[in-house]
Coordinates of C-alpha atoms in Angstrom, one line a residue:
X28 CA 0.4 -1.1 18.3
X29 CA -1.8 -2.2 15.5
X30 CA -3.2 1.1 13.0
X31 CA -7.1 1.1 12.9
X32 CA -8.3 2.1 9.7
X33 CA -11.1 4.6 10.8
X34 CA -14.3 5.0 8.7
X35 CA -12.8 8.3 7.9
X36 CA -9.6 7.6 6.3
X37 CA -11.2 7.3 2.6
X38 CA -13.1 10.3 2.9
X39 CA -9.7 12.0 4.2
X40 CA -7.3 10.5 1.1
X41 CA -9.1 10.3 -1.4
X42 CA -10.1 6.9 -3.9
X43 CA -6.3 6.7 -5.0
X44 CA -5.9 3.5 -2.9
X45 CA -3.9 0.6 -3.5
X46 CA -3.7 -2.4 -1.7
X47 CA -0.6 -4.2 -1.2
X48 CA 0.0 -7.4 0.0
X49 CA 2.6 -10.3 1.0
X50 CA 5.0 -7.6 2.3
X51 CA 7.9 -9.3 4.3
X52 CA 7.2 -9.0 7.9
X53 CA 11.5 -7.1 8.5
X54 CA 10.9 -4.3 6.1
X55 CA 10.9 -1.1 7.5
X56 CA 8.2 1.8 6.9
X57 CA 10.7 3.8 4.8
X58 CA 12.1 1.1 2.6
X59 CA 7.6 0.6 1.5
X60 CA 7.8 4.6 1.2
X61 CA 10.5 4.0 -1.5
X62 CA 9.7 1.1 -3.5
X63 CA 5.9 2.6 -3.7
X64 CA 6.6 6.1 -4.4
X65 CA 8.9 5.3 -7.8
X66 CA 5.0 5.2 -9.2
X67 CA 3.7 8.3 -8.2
X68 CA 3.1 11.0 -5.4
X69 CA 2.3 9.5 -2.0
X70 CA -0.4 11.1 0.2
X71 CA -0.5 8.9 2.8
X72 CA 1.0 5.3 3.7
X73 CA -0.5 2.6 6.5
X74 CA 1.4 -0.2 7.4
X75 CA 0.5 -3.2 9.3
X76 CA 3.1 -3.5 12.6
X77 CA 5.9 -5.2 11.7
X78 CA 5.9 -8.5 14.3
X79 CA 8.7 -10.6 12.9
X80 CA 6.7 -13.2 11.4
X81 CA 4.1 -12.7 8.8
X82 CA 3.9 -11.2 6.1
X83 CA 2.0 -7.9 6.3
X84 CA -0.2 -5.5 3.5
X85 CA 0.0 -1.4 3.4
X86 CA -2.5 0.9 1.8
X87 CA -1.0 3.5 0.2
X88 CA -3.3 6.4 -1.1
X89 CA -1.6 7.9 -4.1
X90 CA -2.3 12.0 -5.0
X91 CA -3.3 11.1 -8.5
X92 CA -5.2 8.3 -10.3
X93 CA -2.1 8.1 -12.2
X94 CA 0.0 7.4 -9.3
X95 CA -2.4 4.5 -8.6
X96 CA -3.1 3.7 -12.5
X97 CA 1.1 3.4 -12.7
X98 CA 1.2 1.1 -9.1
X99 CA -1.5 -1.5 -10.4
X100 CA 0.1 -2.3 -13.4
X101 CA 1.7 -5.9 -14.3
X102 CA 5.0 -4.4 -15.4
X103 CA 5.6 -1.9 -12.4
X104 CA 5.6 -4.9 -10.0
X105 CA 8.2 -4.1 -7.3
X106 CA 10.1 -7.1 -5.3
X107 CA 11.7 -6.8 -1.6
X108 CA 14.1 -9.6 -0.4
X109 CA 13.7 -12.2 -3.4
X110 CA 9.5 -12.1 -2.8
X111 CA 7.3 -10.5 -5.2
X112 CA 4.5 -8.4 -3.6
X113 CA 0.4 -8.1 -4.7
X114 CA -0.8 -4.7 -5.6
X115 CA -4.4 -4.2 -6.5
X116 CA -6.6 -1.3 -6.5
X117 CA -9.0 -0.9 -3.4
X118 CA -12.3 -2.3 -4.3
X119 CA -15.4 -0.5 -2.7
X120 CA -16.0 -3.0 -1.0
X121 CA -13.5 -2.5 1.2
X122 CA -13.3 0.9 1.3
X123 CA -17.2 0.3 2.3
X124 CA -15.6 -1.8 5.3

């Protein structure tokens, strides 16, 4: 079952939002939850459906802009399974979406 994204869910978490990319399609929900929350309190965490295949992208909405500030950077970037992962803050644009 895919998660929808509702034209709610910034209003409900906050600007705090990373995006993050290029996640191996096996990883399991928790093992994101982890590697993500070594940078800072997590409020909330959506993952694509894992489906085997692709690779997939999370949002995950951070308590503090510190939390997100500490995810973004170059040094903090976090590997699963040999494959480096994108993080980048959520533009407005897609938070306009």
């Amino acid at each position: 079952m895919a998660k929808v994204i509702s034209a709610d869910t910034f209003k409900n978490f906050g600007d705090n939002c990373a995006i993050c990319g290029k996640i191996p399609s096996n990883i399991k929900y928790d093992k994101i939850q982890n590697v993500f929350s070594k940078f800072g309190e997590i409020q909330c965490l959506l993952l694509e459906d894992e489906n085997g295949k692709e690779v997939r992208q999370a949002l995950v909405f951070y308590t503090t802009r510190d939390g997100l500030l500490n995810a973004t950077k170059r040094e903090n970037a976090w590997q699963l399974q040999s494959i480096s992962g994108i993080v980048e803050k959520c533009s407005q644009k897609m938070k306009d979406l």
